[in-house]
Amino acid sequence: MTSPSPRSTAETDTPAWLQRKERGSLAMLRFMTWLSLTLGRRLTRPIVYGIALYFLLAVPAARAASRGYLLRVLGRPAGWRDMYRHILAFASTIHDRVYLLNDRHELFDIRVFGEELLPAPEDASGGLLIFGAHLGSFEVLRALARKNARHKVCAAMYPQNARLLNSMLARVNAQVVLDIIPLGRLDAIFTLNERVQAGAWVALLADRAVGPDTHLQVPLFGEPAPFPLGPFRLAAIVRRPVYFMTGLYRGGNRYDIHFERLADFSQTSPADREATLRTAIGRYAQLIELHCRQAPYNWFNFYDFWKEPSRAPR
């Protein structure tokens, strides 16, 4: 069976996830952050339930995306309760991010699986890349790293997405800004490579792309889905091992962090790079599906993920 060919988005195309306007206002975010830190997690949780209900009722695009995804993962039509649980899980992780950024680790029951697959603390062979997805909480990884001080963990991200939210959360802990590598800039690859070679663990979400990028269609829940090649080509350039990570929200105050080996580009020859890259993307999609089935309400891509990027609505 031949491998599917990569497809490239046109330069004028904007990814669907970037077309979703950021809702809320700076004043409201400031108030919610202040209220959360002042009253605490338990007393402000009812507000989160109300916010999730508002989005369920007032944002039909998110509701439609939720319904389409849940049909695939649950194998049955999703009802209103399913969609509410889905949106509530997302709202809960956003709420918890305030406390995680504020180093309130004692509020959470964080369990780690697959940590033995990672290099030992005394390993001086260099840094690595950690690929996550919009699946569960990515912030819980950085919170764990700040708590244990095992390795320096930097996050590479596109500032175009959730600029309002991220700027507000940076007010909670200004230190977090220093650990961010902004992607989409000319010097991003040099900064990222510099951090990795210095021994840092650089984490990024690899299931979305910004602007024109080449995508590879690979199966996800039995249907072809477009995954950007950019993050994996980046891994091939810096020639470091790549691990998959997800921080699944399990309800209440519990998060399960899972690590899996994804690929190792450190010893890959130029002739084998393309094949290794394609294999890595296929395994990445498989791991996403595996963990989605374990925690189906943790998928936070609230747009039609299976739609061709070049046909995203303008």
mmCIF file of C-alpha atoms in Angstrom:
data_model
loop_
_atom_site.group_PDB
_atom_site.id
_atom_site.type_symbol
_atom_site.label_atom_id
_atom_site.label_comp_id
_atom_site.label_asym_id
_atom_site.label_seq_id
_atom_site.Cartn_x
_atom_site.Cartn_y
_atom_site.Cartn_z
ATOM 1 C CA MET A 1 0.000 0.000 0.000
ATOM 2 C CA THR A 2 1.458 3.358 -0.965
ATOM 3 C CA SER A 3 1.830 6.161 1.547
ATOM 4 C CA PRO A 4 -0.538 9.102 1.179
ATOM 5 C CA SER A 5 1.070 12.129 -0.365
ATOM 6 C CA PRO A 6 1.510 15.349 1.605
ATOM 7 C CA ARG A 7 -0.737 18.253 0.693
ATOM 8 C CA SER A 8 0.102 21.914 1.035
ATOM 9 C CA THR A 9 -2.197 24.706 2.081
ATOM 10 C CA ALA A 10 -2.329 27.807 -0.087
ATOM 11 C CA GLU A 11 -0.641 30.881 1.317
ATOM 12 C CA THR A 12 -3.947 32.702 1.499
ATOM 13 C CA ASP A 13 -5.571 29.944 3.548
ATOM 14 C CA THR A 14 -5.968 30.355 7.265
ATOM 15 C CA PRO A 15 -6.293 27.215 9.386
ATOM 16 C CA ALA A 16 -9.800 26.684 10.727
ATOM 17 C CA TRP A 17 -8.666 26.744 14.342
ATOM 18 C CA LEU A 18 -7.176 30.234 13.884
ATOM 19 C CA GLN A 19 -10.430 31.482 12.414
ATOM 20 C CA ARG A 20 -12.214 30.888 15.721
ATOM 21 C CA LYS A 21 -12.336 34.276 17.377
ATOM 22 C CA GLU A 22 -11.184 34.382 20.966
ATOM 23 C CA ARG A 23 -14.203 34.922 23.170
ATOM 24 C CA GLY A 24 -14.362 36.935 26.351
ATOM 25 C CA SER A 25 -12.732 40.194 27.322
ATOM 26 C CA LEU A 26 -9.573 41.156 29.144
ATOM 27 C CA ALA A 27 -11.617 42.629 31.997
ATOM 28 C CA MET A 28 -13.617 39.414 32.374
ATOM 29 C CA LEU A 29 -10.483 37.266 32.318
ATOM 30 C CA ARG A 30 -8.833 39.474 34.907
ATOM 31 C CA PHE A 31 -11.887 39.256 37.118
ATOM 32 C CA MET A 32 -12.130 35.460 36.765
ATOM 33 C CA THR A 33 -8.418 35.042 37.502
ATOM 34 C CA TRP A 34 -8.641 37.303 40.559
ATOM 35 C CA LEU A 35 -11.745 35.511 41.772
ATOM 36 C CA SER A 36 -10.165 32.077 41.277
ATOM 37 C CA LEU A 37 -7.046 32.976 43.246
ATOM 38 C CA THR A 38 -8.992 34.832 45.939
ATOM 39 C CA LEU A 39 -11.806 32.367 46.610
ATOM 40 C CA GLY A 40 -9.957 29.208 45.639
ATOM 41 C CA ARG A 41 -10.645 26.337 43.296
ATOM 42 C CA ARG A 42 -13.526 24.724 45.170
ATOM 43 C CA LEU A 43 -15.624 27.880 45.542
ATOM 44 C CA THR A 44 -15.139 29.015 41.942
ATOM 45 C CA ARG A 45 -15.871 25.645 40.325
ATOM 46 C CA PRO A 46 -19.633 26.395 40.017
ATOM 47 C CA ILE A 47 -18.737 29.340 37.773
ATOM 48 C CA VAL A 48 -16.867 26.971 35.465
ATOM 49 C CA TYR A 49 -20.001 24.829 35.148
ATOM 50 C CA GLY A 50 -21.936 27.924 34.121
ATOM 51 C CA ILE A 51 -19.304 28.985 31.568
ATOM 52 C CA ALA A 52 -19.383 25.516 29.999
ATOM 53 C CA LEU A 53 -23.180 25.667 29.746
ATOM 54 C CA TYR A 54 -22.968 29.094 28.092
ATOM 55 C CA PHE A 55 -20.572 27.836 25.429
ATOM 56 C CA LEU A 56 -22.702 24.769 24.816
ATOM 57 C CA LEU A 57 -25.783 26.888 24.177
ATOM 58 C CA ALA A 58 -24.248 29.986 22.568
ATOM 59 C CA VAL A 59 -21.485 28.646 20.298
ATOM 60 C CA PRO A 60 -23.019 26.370 17.631
ATOM 61 C CA ALA A 61 -19.692 25.864 15.812
ATOM 62 C CA ALA A 62 -18.078 24.397 18.922
ATOM 63 C CA ARG A 63 -21.176 22.303 19.530
ATOM 64 C CA ALA A 64 -21.082 20.909 16.001
ATOM 65 C CA ALA A 65 -17.369 20.118 16.250
ATOM 66 C CA SER A 66 -17.931 18.389 19.581
ATOM 67 C CA ARG A 67 -20.780 16.325 18.155
ATOM 68 C CA GLY A 68 -18.704 15.259 15.143
ATOM 69 C CA TYR A 69 -15.723 14.207 17.233
ATOM 70 C CA LEU A 70 -17.772 12.402 19.895
ATOM 71 C CA LEU A 71 -19.563 10.388 17.216
ATOM 72 C CA ARG A 72 -16.179 9.078 16.103
ATOM 73 C CA VAL A 73 -14.724 8.327 19.533
ATOM 74 C CA LEU A 74 -17.885 7.018 21.240
ATOM 75 C CA GLY A 75 -19.177 5.128 18.214
ATOM 76 C CA ARG A 76 -22.681 6.530 18.722
ATOM 77 C CA PRO A 77 -24.491 9.864 18.310
ATOM 78 C CA ALA A 78 -23.586 12.335 21.048
ATOM 79 C CA GLY A 79 -26.330 13.807 23.173
ATOM 80 C CA TRP A 80 -26.410 17.161 24.949
ATOM 81 C CA ARG A 81 -24.993 15.606 28.104
ATOM 82 C CA ASP A 82 -22.016 14.237 26.158
ATOM 83 C CA MET A 83 -21.299 17.600 24.568
ATOM 84 C CA TYR A 84 -21.626 19.362 27.911
ATOM 85 C CA ARG A 85 -19.143 16.952 29.525
ATOM 86 C CA HIS A 86 -16.785 17.591 26.610
ATOM 87 C CA ILE A 87 -16.907 21.387 26.915
ATOM 88 C CA LEU A 88 -16.816 21.210 30.724
ATOM 89 C CA ALA A 89 -13.590 19.192 30.611
ATOM 90 C CA PHE A 90 -12.022 21.917 28.465
ATOM 91 C CA ALA A 91 -13.272 24.697 30.751
ATOM 92 C CA SER A 92 -11.943 22.792 33.763
ATOM 93 C CA THR A 93 -8.425 22.577 32.344
ATOM 94 C CA ILE A 94 -8.451 26.319 31.582
ATOM 95 C CA HIS A 95 -9.588 27.042 35.140
ATOM 96 C CA ASP A 96 -6.923 24.744 36.574
ATOM 97 C CA ARG A 97 -4.254 26.435 34.475
ATOM 98 C CA VAL A 98 -4.544 29.472 36.750
ATOM 99 C CA TYR A 99 -3.544 27.366 39.756
ATOM 100 C CA LEU A 100 -0.900 25.351 37.917
ATOM 101 C CA LEU A 101 0.769 28.546 36.722
ATOM 102 C CA ASN A 102 0.632 29.822 40.290
ATOM 103 C CA ASP A 103 2.490 26.666 41.454
ATOM 104 C CA ARG A 104 -0.444 25.466 43.543
ATOM 105 C CA HIS A 105 0.510 21.836 43.000
ATOM 106 C CA GLU A 106 -0.960 20.726 46.308
ATOM 107 C CA LEU A 107 -4.437 21.231 44.851
ATOM 108 C CA PHE A 108 -4.004 18.390 42.369
ATOM 109 C CA ASP A 109 -3.563 14.650 42.268
ATOM 110 C CA ILE A 110 -1.053 14.276 39.418
ATOM 111 C CA ARG A 111 -0.047 10.761 38.420
ATOM 112 C CA VAL A 112 2.745 10.062 35.938
ATOM 113 C CA PHE A 113 2.940 7.031 33.634
ATOM 114 C CA GLY A 114 5.852 6.122 31.370
ATOM 115 C CA GLU A 115 8.369 8.349 33.149
ATOM 116 C CA GLU A 116 10.868 5.479 33.046
ATOM 117 C CA LEU A 117 10.997 5.888 29.247
ATOM 118 C CA LEU A 118 12.549 9.345 29.586
ATOM 119 C CA PRO A 119 16.307 9.920 29.936
ATOM 120 C CA ALA A 120 17.627 9.754 33.485
ATOM 121 C CA PRO A 121 18.314 13.077 35.250
ATOM 122 C CA GLU A 122 22.061 12.456 35.089
ATOM 123 C CA ASP A 123 21.952 11.847 31.330
ATOM 124 C CA ALA A 124 24.068 14.614 29.765
ATOM 125 C CA SER A 125 23.429 13.624 26.138
ATOM 126 C CA GLY A 126 21.375 16.728 25.458
ATOM 127 C CA GLY A 127 17.778 17.826 25.351
ATOM 128 C CA LEU A 128 14.778 16.390 23.607
ATOM 129 C CA LEU A 129 11.429 17.321 22.102
ATOM 130 C CA ILE A 130 8.077 16.538 23.686
ATOM 131 C CA PHE A 131 5.108 16.544 21.311
ATOM 132 C CA GLY A 132 1.677 16.982 22.789
ATOM 133 C CA ALA A 133 -1.701 17.629 21.226
ATOM 134 C CA HIS A 134 -4.810 19.581 22.106
ATOM 135 C CA LEU A 135 -5.674 16.628 24.287
ATOM 136 C CA GLY A 136 -5.968 17.223 28.011
ATOM 137 C CA SER A 137 -3.771 19.777 29.766
ATOM 138 C CA PHE A 138 -0.320 20.629 28.449
ATOM 139 C CA GLU A 139 0.296 23.080 31.288
ATOM 140 C CA VAL A 140 0.381 20.245 33.812
ATOM 141 C CA LEU A 141 3.727 19.145 32.292
ATOM 142 C CA ARG A 142 5.362 22.515 32.906
ATOM 143 C CA ALA A 143 3.875 22.620 36.394
ATOM 144 C CA LEU A 144 5.402 19.223 37.129
ATOM 145 C CA ALA A 145 8.751 20.355 35.738
ATOM 146 C CA ARG A 146 8.783 23.508 37.897
ATOM 147 C CA LYS A 147 7.939 21.419 40.935
ATOM 148 C CA ASN A 148 10.585 18.737 40.427
ATOM 149 C CA ALA A 149 13.270 20.870 38.731
ATOM 150 C CA ARG A 150 14.431 17.719 36.928
ATOM 151 C CA HIS A 151 14.960 19.401 33.597
ATOM 152 C CA LYS A 152 14.250 22.824 32.213
ATOM 153 C CA VAL A 153 11.084 22.589 30.132
ATOM 154 C CA CYS A 154 10.385 25.233 27.492
ATOM 155 C CA ALA A 155 7.178 25.543 25.512
ATOM 156 C CA ALA A 156 7.270 26.408 21.820
ATOM 157 C CA MET A 157 3.961 27.900 20.705
ATOM 158 C CA TYR A 158 2.281 30.147 18.190
ATOM 159 C CA PRO A 159 1.359 33.463 19.848
ATOM 160 C CA GLN A 160 -1.511 34.030 17.383
ATOM 161 C CA ASN A 161 -3.717 31.563 19.236
ATOM 162 C CA ALA A 162 -5.343 32.585 22.543
ATOM 163 C CA ARG A 163 -3.229 35.745 22.797
ATOM 164 C CA LEU A 164 -5.723 37.290 25.207
ATOM 165 C CA LEU A 165 -5.848 34.256 27.457
ATOM 166 C CA ASN A 166 -2.101 33.677 27.497
ATOM 167 C CA SER A 167 -1.330 37.308 28.296
ATOM 168 C CA MET A 168 -3.738 37.106 31.206
ATOM 169 C CA LEU A 169 -2.268 33.878 32.507
ATOM 170 C CA ALA A 170 1.225 35.373 32.250
ATOM 171 C CA ARG A 171 0.109 37.866 34.879
ATOM 172 C CA VAL A 172 -0.377 34.968 37.248
ATOM 173 C CA ASN A 173 3.254 33.888 36.905
ATOM 174 C CA ALA A 174 5.579 36.132 34.888
ATOM 175 C CA GLN A 175 8.257 33.431 34.960
ATOM 176 C CA VAL A 176 6.278 31.365 32.493
ATOM 177 C CA VAL A 177 6.908 33.931 29.732
ATOM 178 C CA LEU A 178 10.641 33.271 29.958
ATOM 179 C CA ASP A 179 10.053 29.612 29.175
ATOM 180 C CA ILE A 180 8.164 30.255 25.913
ATOM 181 C CA ILE A 181 9.736 30.065 22.455
ATOM 182 C CA PRO A 182 7.454 31.953 20.026
ATOM 183 C CA LEU A 183 7.093 30.048 16.774
ATOM 184 C CA GLY A 184 6.514 31.713 13.434
ATOM 185 C CA ARG A 185 9.534 34.023 13.756
ATOM 186 C CA LEU A 186 12.712 33.800 11.721
ATOM 187 C CA ASP A 187 14.876 33.102 14.752
ATOM 188 C CA ALA A 188 12.540 30.469 16.245
ATOM 189 C CA ILE A 189 14.434 27.461 14.884
ATOM 190 C CA PHE A 190 17.755 28.844 16.119
ATOM 191 C CA THR A 191 16.374 29.557 19.582
ATOM 192 C CA LEU A 192 14.754 26.149 19.790
ATOM 193 C CA ASN A 193 17.913 24.362 18.659
ATOM 194 C CA GLU A 194 19.980 26.357 21.130
ATOM 195 C CA ARG A 195 17.719 25.371 24.020
ATOM 196 C CA VAL A 196 17.672 21.708 23.017
ATOM 197 C CA GLN A 197 21.448 21.522 22.628
ATOM 198 C CA ALA A 198 21.761 23.105 26.081
ATOM 199 C CA GLY A 199 19.809 20.176 27.516
ATOM 200 C CA ALA A 200 16.290 21.619 27.730
ATOM 201 C CA TRP A 201 13.138 19.675 27.046
ATOM 202 C CA VAL A 202 11.193 21.665 24.443
ATOM 203 C CA ALA A 203 7.483 20.899 24.385
ATOM 204 C CA LEU A 204 5.075 21.813 21.617
ATOM 205 C CA LEU A 205 1.628 20.889 20.370
ATOM 206 C CA ALA A 206 2.040 19.137 17.025
ATOM 207 C CA ASP A 207 -1.522 18.619 15.828
ATOM 208 C CA ARG A 208 -2.156 22.085 14.351
ATOM 209 C CA ALA A 209 -0.356 24.338 11.909
ATOM 210 C CA VAL A 210 -0.317 28.082 11.367
ATOM 211 C CA GLY A 211 -0.394 29.488 7.839
ATOM 212 C CA PRO A 212 0.868 27.489 4.873
ATOM 213 C CA ASP A 213 2.219 24.097 5.832
ATOM 214 C CA THR A 214 2.439 20.683 4.266
ATOM 215 C CA HIS A 215 0.097 18.117 5.757
ATOM 216 C CA LEU A 216 0.127 14.344 5.707
ATOM 217 C CA GLN A 217 -3.187 12.508 5.676
ATOM 218 C CA VAL A 218 -3.103 9.670 8.205
ATOM 219 C CA PRO A 219 -5.951 7.654 9.727
ATOM 220 C CA LEU A 220 -7.605 8.946 12.900
ATOM 221 C CA PHE A 221 -10.692 7.056 14.078
ATOM 222 C CA GLY A 222 -10.785 5.334 10.706
ATOM 223 C CA GLU A 223 -10.859 8.522 8.627
ATOM 224 C CA PRO A 224 -7.991 10.435 6.966
ATOM 225 C CA ALA A 225 -7.008 13.473 9.020
ATOM 226 C CA PRO A 226 -4.458 16.161 8.078
ATOM 227 C CA PHE A 227 -1.449 16.416 10.396
ATOM 228 C CA PRO A 228 1.161 19.145 9.824
ATOM 229 C CA LEU A 229 4.633 18.001 8.839
ATOM 230 C CA GLY A 230 6.286 21.155 10.218
ATOM 231 C CA PRO A 231 6.854 19.982 13.835
ATOM 232 C CA PHE A 232 8.309 16.682 12.662
ATOM 233 C CA ARG A 233 10.612 18.348 10.155
ATOM 234 C CA LEU A 234 11.715 20.582 13.002
ATOM 235 C CA ALA A 235 12.597 17.484 15.023
ATOM 236 C CA ALA A 236 14.590 16.134 12.075
ATOM 237 C CA ILE A 237 16.531 19.401 11.837
ATOM 238 C CA VAL A 238 17.538 19.502 15.504
ATOM 239 C CA ARG A 239 18.251 15.732 15.410
ATOM 240 C CA ARG A 240 16.947 14.886 18.868
ATOM 241 C CA PRO A 241 14.681 12.178 20.332
ATOM 242 C CA VAL A 242 10.965 12.934 20.374
ATOM 243 C CA TYR A 243 8.473 11.816 23.024
ATOM 244 C CA PHE A 244 4.692 12.017 23.089
ATOM 245 C CA MET A 245 3.028 13.467 26.172
ATOM 246 C CA THR A 246 -0.517 14.094 27.284
ATOM 247 C CA GLY A 247 -1.952 15.256 30.600
ATOM 248 C CA LEU A 248 -5.431 13.742 30.721
ATOM 249 C CA TYR A 249 -7.999 15.381 32.977
ATOM 250 C CA ARG A 250 -9.736 12.632 34.930
ATOM 251 C CA GLY A 251 -12.296 14.725 36.777
ATOM 252 C CA GLY A 252 -12.133 16.326 40.183
ATOM 253 C CA ASN A 253 -8.540 17.370 40.798
ATOM 254 C CA ARG A 254 -6.841 14.437 39.086
ATOM 255 C CA TYR A 255 -4.548 14.523 36.057
ATOM 256 C CA ASP A 256 -2.773 11.537 34.480
ATOM 257 C CA ILE A 257 0.430 12.383 32.597
ATOM 258 C CA HIS A 258 1.438 9.806 29.994
ATOM 259 C CA PHE A 259 4.809 9.656 28.208
ATOM 260 C CA GLU A 260 5.454 7.503 25.148
ATOM 261 C CA ARG A 261 8.432 7.134 22.813
ATOM 262 C CA LEU A 262 7.622 8.648 19.438
ATOM 263 C CA ALA A 263 10.772 8.835 17.294
ATOM 264 C CA ASP A 264 14.506 9.372 17.466
ATOM 265 C CA PHE A 265 16.014 11.613 14.820
ATOM 266 C CA SER A 266 19.440 11.764 16.477
ATOM 267 C CA GLN A 267 20.776 8.818 14.464
ATOM 268 C CA THR A 268 18.596 9.124 11.363
ATOM 269 C CA SER A 269 20.493 9.414 8.093
ATOM 270 C CA PRO A 270 19.340 11.924 5.462
ATOM 271 C CA ALA A 271 18.256 9.028 3.240
ATOM 272 C CA ASP A 272 15.984 7.617 5.961
ATOM 273 C CA ARG A 273 14.668 10.943 7.274
ATOM 274 C CA GLU A 274 11.479 11.084 5.194
ATOM 275 C CA ALA A 275 10.485 7.518 6.070
ATOM 276 C CA THR A 276 11.197 8.112 9.771
ATOM 277 C CA LEU A 277 9.173 11.300 9.638
ATOM 278 C CA ARG A 278 6.140 9.607 8.098
ATOM 279 C CA THR A 279 6.334 6.722 10.554
ATOM 280 C CA ALA A 280 6.503 9.182 13.450
ATOM 281 C CA ILE A 281 3.377 11.041 12.284
ATOM 282 C CA GLY A 282 1.490 7.774 11.931
ATOM 283 C CA ARG A 283 2.448 6.731 15.461
ATOM 284 C CA TYR A 284 1.564 10.207 16.760
ATOM 285 C CA ALA A 285 -1.967 9.843 15.354
ATOM 286 C CA GLN A 286 -2.241 6.339 16.838
ATOM 287 C CA LEU A 287 -1.271 7.609 20.294
ATOM 288 C CA ILE A 288 -3.793 10.434 20.071
ATOM 289 C CA GLU A 289 -6.525 7.953 19.216
ATOM 290 C CA LEU A 290 -5.435 5.584 21.997
ATOM 291 C CA HIS A 291 -5.619 8.260 24.680
ATOM 292 C CA CYS A 292 -8.824 9.753 23.262
ATOM 293 C CA ARG A 293 -10.483 6.392 23.697
ATOM 294 C CA GLN A 294 -9.212 6.237 27.290
ATOM 295 C CA ALA A 295 -10.454 9.754 28.080
ATOM 296 C CA PRO A 296 -12.871 10.747 25.286
ATOM 297 C CA TYR A 297 -13.847 14.160 26.692
ATOM 298 C CA ASN A 298 -10.249 15.427 26.663
ATOM 299 C CA TRP A 299 -10.085 16.269 22.935
ATOM 300 C CA PHE A 300 -9.988 20.077 22.649
ATOM 301 C CA ASN A 301 -9.923 20.747 18.910
ATOM 302 C CA PHE A 302 -13.296 22.477 18.621
ATOM 303 C CA TYR A 303 -13.390 22.639 14.832
ATOM 304 C CA ASP A 304 -13.707 20.068 12.057
ATOM 305 C CA PHE A 305 -10.303 18.456 12.440
ATOM 306 C CA TRP A 306 -10.893 16.086 9.510
ATOM 307 C CA LYS A 307 -11.570 18.850 6.991
ATOM 308 C CA GLU A 308 -8.910 19.441 4.352
ATOM 309 C CA PRO A 309 -6.843 22.521 5.402
ATOM 310 C CA SER A 310 -7.060 23.972 1.900
ATOM 311 C CA ARG A 311 -10.840 23.839 2.097
ATOM 312 C CA ALA A 312 -11.182 25.504 5.508
ATOM 313 C CA PRO A 313 -13.979 28.104 5.462
ATOM 314 C CA ARG A 314 -12.848 31.681 5.085
#
